[in-house]
Coordinates of N, CA and C in Angstrom, one line a residue:
M1 N 143.1 66.2 -83.3 CA 142.1 65.5 -84.0 C 141.9 64.1 -83.4
I2 N 140.8 63.5 -83.7 CA 140.6 62.2 -83.2 C 141.0 61.2 -84.3
S3 N 141.7 60.2 -83.7 CA 142.2 59.2 -84.7 C 141.0 58.3 -85.2
I4 N 141.3 57.6 -86.2 CA 140.3 56.7 -86.9 C 139.9 55.6 -85.9
A5 N 140.8 55.1 -85.2 CA 140.5 54.1 -84.2 C 139.6 54.6 -83.1
A6 N 139.8 55.8 -82.7 CA 139.0 56.4 -81.6 C 137.6 56.6 -82.1
A7 N 137.6 57.1 -83.4 CA 136.3 57.4 -84.0 C 135.5 56.1 -84.2
R8 N 136.2 55.0 -84.6 CA 135.5 53.7 -84.7 C 135.0 53.3 -83.4
G9 N 135.8 53.5 -82.3 CA 135.4 53.1 -81.0 C 134.2 53.8 -80.5
I10 N 134.2 55.1 -80.8 CA 133.0 56.0 -80.4 C 131.8 55.5 -81.2
A11 N 132.0 55.3 -82.5 CA 130.9 54.9 -83.3 C 130.3 53.5 -82.8
L12 N 131.2 52.6 -82.5 CA 130.8 51.3 -82.0 C 130.1 51.5 -80.7
M13 N 130.5 52.3 -79.8 CA 129.8 52.5 -78.6 C 128.4 53.2 -78.8
A14 N 128.4 54.1 -79.8 CA 127.1 54.7 -80.1 C 126.1 53.7 -80.7
V15 N 126.6 52.7 -81.5 CA 125.8 51.7 -82.1 C 125.3 50.8 -81.0
V16 N 126.2 50.4 -80.1 CA 125.8 49.5 -78.9 C 124.8 50.2 -78.1
A17 N 125.0 51.5 -77.8 CA 124.1 52.3 -77.0 C 122.7 52.4 -77.7
L18 N 122.7 52.6 -79.0 CA 121.5 52.6 -79.8 C 120.8 51.3 -79.7
I19 N 121.5 50.2 -79.9 CA 120.9 48.9 -79.9 C 120.3 48.6 -78.5
F20 N 121.1 49.0 -77.4 CA 120.6 48.8 -76.1 C 119.4 49.6 -75.8
G21 N 119.3 50.8 -76.2 CA 118.2 51.7 -76.1 C 117.0 51.2 -76.8
A22 N 117.2 50.7 -78.0 CA 116.1 50.1 -78.8 C 115.5 48.9 -78.1
G23 N 116.4 48.1 -77.6 CA 116.0 46.9 -76.9 C 115.2 47.3 -75.6
W24 N 115.7 48.3 -74.9 CA 115.0 48.8 -73.7 C 113.6 49.2 -74.0
V25 N 113.5 50.0 -75.1 CA 112.2 50.6 -75.5 C 111.3 49.4 -75.9
T26 N 111.8 48.5 -76.7 CA 111.0 47.4 -77.2 C 110.5 46.5 -76.0
N27 N 111.4 46.3 -75.1 CA 111.0 45.5 -73.9 C 109.9 46.2 -73.1
G28 N 110.0 47.5 -73.0 CA 109.0 48.3 -72.3 C 107.7 48.2 -73.0
W29 N 107.7 48.3 -74.3 CA 106.4 48.1 -75.0 C 105.8 46.7 -74.8
R30 N 106.7 45.7 -74.8 CA 106.2 44.3 -74.6 C 105.6 44.2 -73.2
L31 N 106.3 44.7 -72.2 CA 105.8 44.6 -70.9 C 104.5 45.4 -70.7
S32 N 104.4 46.5 -71.3 CA 103.2 47.3 -71.2 C 102.0 46.6 -71.9
A33 N 102.3 45.9 -73.0 CA 101.2 45.2 -73.6 C 100.8 44.0 -72.7
Q34 N 101.8 43.3 -72.1 CA 101.5 42.2 -71.2 C 100.7 42.7 -70.0
I35 N 101.1 43.8 -69.4 CA 100.3 44.4 -68.3 C 98.9 44.7 -68.7
E36 N 98.8 45.3 -69.9 CA 97.5 45.7 -70.4 C 96.6 44.4 -70.6
R37 N 97.2 43.3 -71.2 CA 96.4 42.1 -71.3 C 96.0 41.5 -70.0
Q38 N 96.8 41.6 -69.0 CA 96.5 41.1 -67.7 C 95.4 41.9 -67.0
Q39 N 95.5 43.2 -67.2 CA 94.4 44.1 -66.7 C 93.1 43.8 -67.4
K40 N 93.1 43.6 -68.7 CA 91.9 43.3 -69.4 C 91.3 42.0 -68.9
Q41 N 92.2 40.9 -68.8 CA 91.7 39.6 -68.3 C 91.1 39.7 -66.9
Y42 N 91.8 40.5 -66.0 CA 91.2 40.7 -64.7 C 89.9 41.4 -64.7
A43 N 89.8 42.4 -65.5 CA 88.5 43.2 -65.7 C 87.4 42.2 -66.2
E44 N 87.7 41.4 -67.2 CA 86.7 40.5 -67.7 C 86.3 39.4 -66.7
A45 N 87.3 38.9 -65.9 CA 87.0 37.9 -64.9 C 86.2 38.6 -63.8
L46 N 86.5 39.8 -63.4 CA 85.7 40.5 -62.4 C 84.3 40.7 -62.9
Q47 N 84.1 41.2 -64.1 CA 82.8 41.4 -64.7 C 82.0 40.1 -64.7
Q48 N 82.6 39.0 -65.1 CA 82.0 37.7 -65.1 C 81.5 37.3 -63.7
Q49 N 82.4 37.5 -62.7 CA 82.0 37.1 -61.3 C 80.8 38.0 -60.9
Q50 N 80.9 39.3 -61.2 CA 79.8 40.2 -60.8 C 78.5 39.8 -61.5
E51 N 78.5 39.4 -62.7 CA 77.3 38.9 -63.4 C 76.8 37.6 -62.8
S52 N 77.7 36.7 -62.5 CA 77.3 35.5 -61.9 C 76.7 35.7 -60.5
A53 N 77.3 36.6 -59.7 CA 76.7 36.9 -58.4 C 75.3 37.6 -58.6
Q54 N 75.2 38.5 -59.5 CA 73.9 39.1 -59.8 C 72.9 38.1 -60.2
A55 N 73.2 37.2 -61.1 CA 72.3 36.1 -61.5 C 71.9 35.2 -60.3
A56 N 72.9 34.9 -59.5 CA 72.5 34.1 -58.3 C 71.6 34.8 -57.4
T57 N 71.9 36.1 -57.2 CA 71.0 36.9 -56.3 C 69.6 37.0 -56.8
E58 N 69.5 37.2 -58.1 CA 68.2 37.3 -58.8 C 67.4 36.0 -58.7
R59 N 68.2 34.8 -58.8 CA 67.6 33.5 -58.7 C 67.1 33.3 -57.3
L60 N 67.9 33.6 -56.3 CA 67.5 33.5 -54.9 C 66.3 34.3 -54.6
I61 N 66.2 35.5 -55.1 CA 65.1 36.4 -54.8 C 63.8 35.8 -55.5
A62 N 64.0 35.3 -56.7 CA 62.8 34.7 -57.4 C 62.3 33.5 -56.6
E63 N 63.3 32.6 -56.1 CA 62.9 31.4 -55.4 C 62.2 31.9 -54.1
R64 N 62.7 32.9 -53.4 CA 62.1 33.3 -52.2 C 60.7 33.9 -52.4
D65 N 60.6 34.7 -53.5 CA 59.3 35.2 -53.8 C 58.3 34.1 -54.2
A66 N 58.7 33.1 -54.9 CA 57.9 32.0 -55.2 C 57.4 31.2 -54.0
L67 N 58.3 31.0 -53.0 CA 58.0 30.4 -51.8 C 57.0 31.3 -51.0
D68 N 57.2 32.5 -51.0 CA 56.3 33.5 -50.3 C 54.9 33.4 -50.9
R69 N 54.9 33.5 -52.3 CA 53.6 33.4 -53.0 C 52.8 32.1 -52.6
R70 N 53.6 31.0 -52.7 CA 52.9 29.7 -52.4 C 52.4 29.6 -51.0
H71 N 53.2 30.0 -50.0 CA 52.7 30.0 -48.6 C 51.6 31.0 -48.4
T72 N 51.7 32.1 -49.0 CA 50.7 33.1 -48.8 C 49.3 32.6 -49.3
Q73 N 49.4 32.0 -50.5 CA 48.2 31.4 -51.1 C 47.6 30.3 -50.3
E74 N 48.5 29.5 -49.7 CA 48.0 28.4 -48.9 C 47.3 29.0 -47.6
M75 N 47.9 30.0 -47.0 CA 47.3 30.6 -45.8 C 46.0 31.3 -46.2
E76 N 45.9 31.9 -47.3 CA 44.7 32.6 -47.7 C 43.6 31.5 -48.0
D77 N 44.0 30.4 -48.6 CA 43.0 29.3 -48.9 C 42.5 28.8 -47.6
A78 N 43.4 28.5 -46.6 CA 43.0 28.0 -45.3 C 42.1 28.9 -44.6
R79 N 42.5 30.2 -44.6 CA 41.6 31.2 -43.9 C 40.2 31.2 -44.5
S80 N 40.2 31.2 -45.9 CA 38.8 31.2 -46.5 C 38.0 30.0 -46.1
E81 N 38.7 28.8 -46.1 CA 38.0 27.6 -45.7 C 37.5 27.7 -44.2
N82 N 38.4 28.2 -43.3 CA 38.0 28.4 -41.9 C 36.9 29.4 -41.8
D83 N 36.9 30.5 -42.5 CA 35.9 31.5 -42.5 C 34.5 30.9 -42.9
R84 N 34.6 30.1 -44.0 CA 33.3 29.4 -44.5 C 32.8 28.5 -43.4
L85 N 33.7 27.7 -42.7 CA 33.3 26.8 -41.7 C 32.6 27.6 -40.5
L86 N 33.3 28.7 -40.1 CA 32.7 29.5 -39.0 C 31.4 30.1 -39.4
A87 N 31.3 30.5 -40.6 CA 30.0 31.1 -41.1 C 28.9 30.0 -41.1
A88 N 29.2 28.8 -41.5 CA 28.3 27.7 -41.5 C 27.9 27.3 -40.1
V89 N 28.8 27.3 -39.2 CA 28.5 27.0 -37.8 C 27.6 28.1 -37.2
R90 N 27.9 29.4 -37.5 CA 27.1 30.5 -36.9 C 25.7 30.5 -37.5
S91 N 25.6 30.1 -38.8 CA 24.2 30.1 -39.4 C 23.4 28.9 -39.0
G92 N 24.1 27.9 -38.5 CA 23.4 26.7 -38.1 C 23.4 25.7 -39.3
E93 N 24.0 26.0 -40.4 CA 24.1 25.1 -41.5 C 24.9 23.9 -41.2
R94 N 26.0 24.1 -40.4 CA 26.8 23.0 -40.0 C 26.8 23.0 -38.5
R95 N 26.9 21.9 -37.9 CA 27.0 21.7 -36.4 C 28.2 20.9 -36.1
L96 N 28.8 21.3 -35.0 CA 30.0 20.6 -34.5 C 29.5 19.7 -33.4
S97 N 29.9 18.4 -33.5 CA 29.5 17.5 -32.5 C 30.7 16.6 -32.1
V98 N 30.6 15.9 -31.0 CA 31.6 15.0 -30.5 C 31.0 13.7 -30.1
R99 N 31.8 12.7 -30.2 CA 31.3 11.4 -29.7 C 31.1 11.5 -28.2
A100 N 30.0 10.9 -27.8 CA 29.7 10.9 -26.4 C 29.2 9.6 -25.9
R101 N 29.4 9.3 -24.7 CA 28.9 8.1 -24.1 C 27.9 8.5 -23.0
C102 N 26.7 8.1 -23.2 CA 25.6 8.5 -22.3 C 25.0 7.3 -21.7
P103 N 25.5 6.9 -20.5 CA 25.0 5.8 -19.9 C 23.5 6.0 -19.4
S104 N 22.7 5.1 -19.5 CA 21.3 5.2 -19.0 C 21.3 4.9 -17.5
V105 N 20.6 5.7 -16.8 CA 20.5 5.5 -15.4 C 19.0 5.0 -15.1
P106 N 19.0 3.7 -14.6 CA 17.6 3.2 -14.3 C 17.0 3.9 -13.1
A107 N 15.8 3.6 -12.9 CA 15.0 4.3 -11.8 C 15.6 4.0 -10.4
D108 N 16.2 2.8 -10.2 CA 16.8 2.5 -8.9 C 18.2 3.2 -8.7
G109 N 18.7 3.8 -9.8 CA 20.0 4.6 -9.6 C 21.2 3.8 -10.0
A110 N 21.1 2.5 -10.3 CA 22.3 1.7 -10.7 C 22.6 1.9 -12.1
A111 N 23.9 1.9 -12.5 CA 24.3 2.1 -13.9 C 24.0 0.8 -14.6
T112 N 23.5 0.9 -15.8 CA 23.2 -0.3 -16.6 C 24.4 -0.6 -17.5
G113 N 25.3 0.3 -17.8 CA 26.5 0.0 -18.6 C 26.2 0.0 -20.1
V114 N 25.1 0.7 -20.5 CA 24.8 0.7 -21.9 C 25.9 1.5 -22.6
D115 N 26.4 0.9 -23.7 CA 27.5 1.6 -24.4 C 26.9 2.3 -25.7
D116 N 26.8 3.6 -25.6 CA 26.3 4.4 -26.7 C 27.5 5.0 -27.5
A117 N 28.4 4.1 -28.0 CA 29.6 4.6 -28.7 C 29.3 5.3 -29.9
G118 N 28.2 5.1 -30.5 CA 27.8 5.7 -31.8 C 27.1 7.1 -31.5
A119 N 26.8 7.4 -30.3 CA 26.0 8.6 -30.0 C 26.9 9.8 -30.1
R120 N 26.3 10.9 -30.5 CA 27.0 12.2 -30.7 C 26.3 13.3 -29.9
A121 N 27.1 14.1 -29.3 CA 26.6 15.3 -28.6 C 26.9 16.5 -29.3
E122 N 25.9 17.4 -29.6 CA 26.2 18.6 -30.3 C 26.7 19.7 -29.4
L123 N 27.7 20.4 -29.9 CA 28.3 21.5 -29.1 C 27.6 22.8 -29.2
D124 N 27.6 23.6 -28.2 CA 27.1 24.9 -28.2 C 27.8 25.7 -29.3
P125 N 27.1 26.5 -30.1 CA 27.8 27.2 -31.2 C 29.0 28.1 -30.8
S126 N 28.9 28.7 -29.6 CA 30.0 29.5 -29.2 C 31.2 28.6 -28.8
A127 N 30.9 27.5 -28.2 CA 32.0 26.5 -27.9 C 32.6 26.0 -29.2
A128 N 31.7 25.7 -30.2 CA 32.2 25.2 -31.5 C 33.1 26.3 -32.2
E129 N 32.7 27.6 -32.1 CA 33.6 28.6 -32.7 C 34.9 28.7 -32.0
R130 N 35.0 28.6 -30.7 CA 36.2 28.6 -30.0 C 37.1 27.4 -30.4
I131 N 36.5 26.2 -30.5 CA 37.3 25.1 -30.9 C 37.8 25.3 -32.3
I132 N 37.0 25.8 -33.2 CA 37.5 26.0 -34.6 C 38.6 27.1 -34.6
A133 N 38.5 28.1 -33.7 CA 39.5 29.1 -33.7 C 40.8 28.5 -33.2
V134 N 40.8 27.6 -32.2 CA 42.0 27.0 -31.7 C 42.6 26.2 -32.8
G135 N 41.8 25.4 -33.5 CA 42.3 24.6 -34.6 C 42.9 25.4 -35.7
T136 N 42.2 26.5 -36.0 CA 42.7 27.5 -37.0 C 44.1 28.1 -36.6
D137 N 44.2 28.5 -35.4 CA 45.4 29.1 -34.9 C 46.6 28.0 -35.0
G138 N 46.3 26.8 -34.6 CA 47.3 25.8 -34.7 C 47.7 25.5 -36.1
D139 N 46.7 25.4 -37.0 CA 47.0 25.1 -38.4 C 47.9 26.3 -39.0
E140 N 47.5 27.5 -38.6 CA 48.3 28.7 -39.1 C 49.7 28.6 -38.6
A141 N 49.9 28.3 -37.4 CA 51.3 28.2 -36.8 C 52.1 27.1 -37.5
I142 N 51.4 26.0 -37.9 CA 52.2 25.0 -38.6 C 52.5 25.5 -40.0
R143 N 51.6 26.2 -40.7 CA 51.9 26.7 -42.0 C 53.1 27.7 -41.9
Q144 N 53.0 28.6 -40.9 CA 54.1 29.5 -40.8 C 55.5 28.8 -40.5
L145 N 55.4 27.8 -39.7 CA 56.7 27.1 -39.4 C 57.2 26.4 -40.7
N146 N 56.3 25.8 -41.4 CA 56.7 25.2 -42.7 C 57.3 26.2 -43.7
A147 N 56.7 27.4 -43.7 CA 57.2 28.4 -44.6 C 58.6 28.8 -44.1
L148 N 58.8 29.0 -42.9 CA 60.1 29.3 -42.3 C 61.1 28.2 -42.6
Q149 N 60.7 27.0 -42.5 CA 61.7 25.9 -42.7 C 62.0 25.9 -44.2
D150 N 61.1 26.1 -45.1 CA 61.3 26.1 -46.5 C 62.3 27.3 -46.9
Y151 N 62.1 28.4 -46.2 CA 63.0 29.6 -46.4 C 64.4 29.2 -46.0
I152 N 64.5 28.6 -44.8 CA 65.9 28.3 -44.3 C 66.5 27.3 -45.2
R153 N 65.8 26.3 -45.7 CA 66.4 25.3 -46.6 C 66.9 26.0 -47.9
A154 N 66.1 26.9 -48.4 CA 66.5 27.6 -49.6 C 67.8 28.4 -49.4
Q155 N 67.9 29.1 -48.2 CA 69.1 29.8 -47.9 C 70.3 28.9 -47.7
Q156 N 70.1 27.8 -47.1 CA 71.2 26.8 -46.9 C 71.7 26.3 -48.3
A157 N 70.7 26.0 -49.1 CA 71.1 25.5 -50.5 C 71.8 26.6 -51.2
A158 N 71.4 27.9 -51.1 CA 72.1 29.0 -51.8 C 73.5 29.2 -51.2
A159 N 73.7 29.0 -49.9 CA 75.0 29.2 -49.3 C 75.9 28.0 -49.8
A160 N 75.4 26.8 -49.9 CA 76.2 25.7 -50.4 C 76.6 25.9 -51.8
V161 N 75.8 26.5 -52.6 CA 76.1 26.8 -54.0 C 77.2 27.8 -54.1
E162 N 77.2 28.8 -53.2 CA 78.2 29.9 -53.3 C 79.5 29.4 -52.8
E163 N 79.6 28.4 -52.0 CA 80.9 27.9 -51.6 C 81.5 27.1 -52.6

C-alpha cells in the first residue's frame, strides 16, 4: 500500500500539475485573444488605407475629368470662333487686311518718300483663310500644351500627396 506521505506527495504533484495546466490554458486563451485583437486592428487599418486610396483615386479622376472638360470646352469655343471668322471671310462679311506702305512714284521715277503708315492692304480671301488656319493651328497647339501642363501638374500634386 501507499503510505500517507506518498499519497500526499502524489496529491500535491497532481494539484501543481493541475494549476500549471490551468495556467497554460489561461495563457493560451489570453494570447489567442491578443492575436485576434491584433488581426482585427490590422484588418481595420488595411481597410482604412484601402478606402483612403480609393478616395484619392476617385478625387484624382474627378480632377482629371474636370480639367479635360474645361480644356475641351475651351477648344470647342475657339474652334467655333475660328469657324465663324472663316465663314465671315469667305462670305465677304469680314475682310483681312495688313498695314502697308505704298510709296507714290512720280512721273520722273524718283521716290517721293510719302509715308502711308495708316494705309491698309486687303488680302486675297484664300490667303486670308490660310493665315487664319495657321493662327488657328498655333492657338490649338498652345491650348493642347496648356492642357498637358495642367495634367502633369495635377499628377505631380497627387504624387506629392501620396508620399
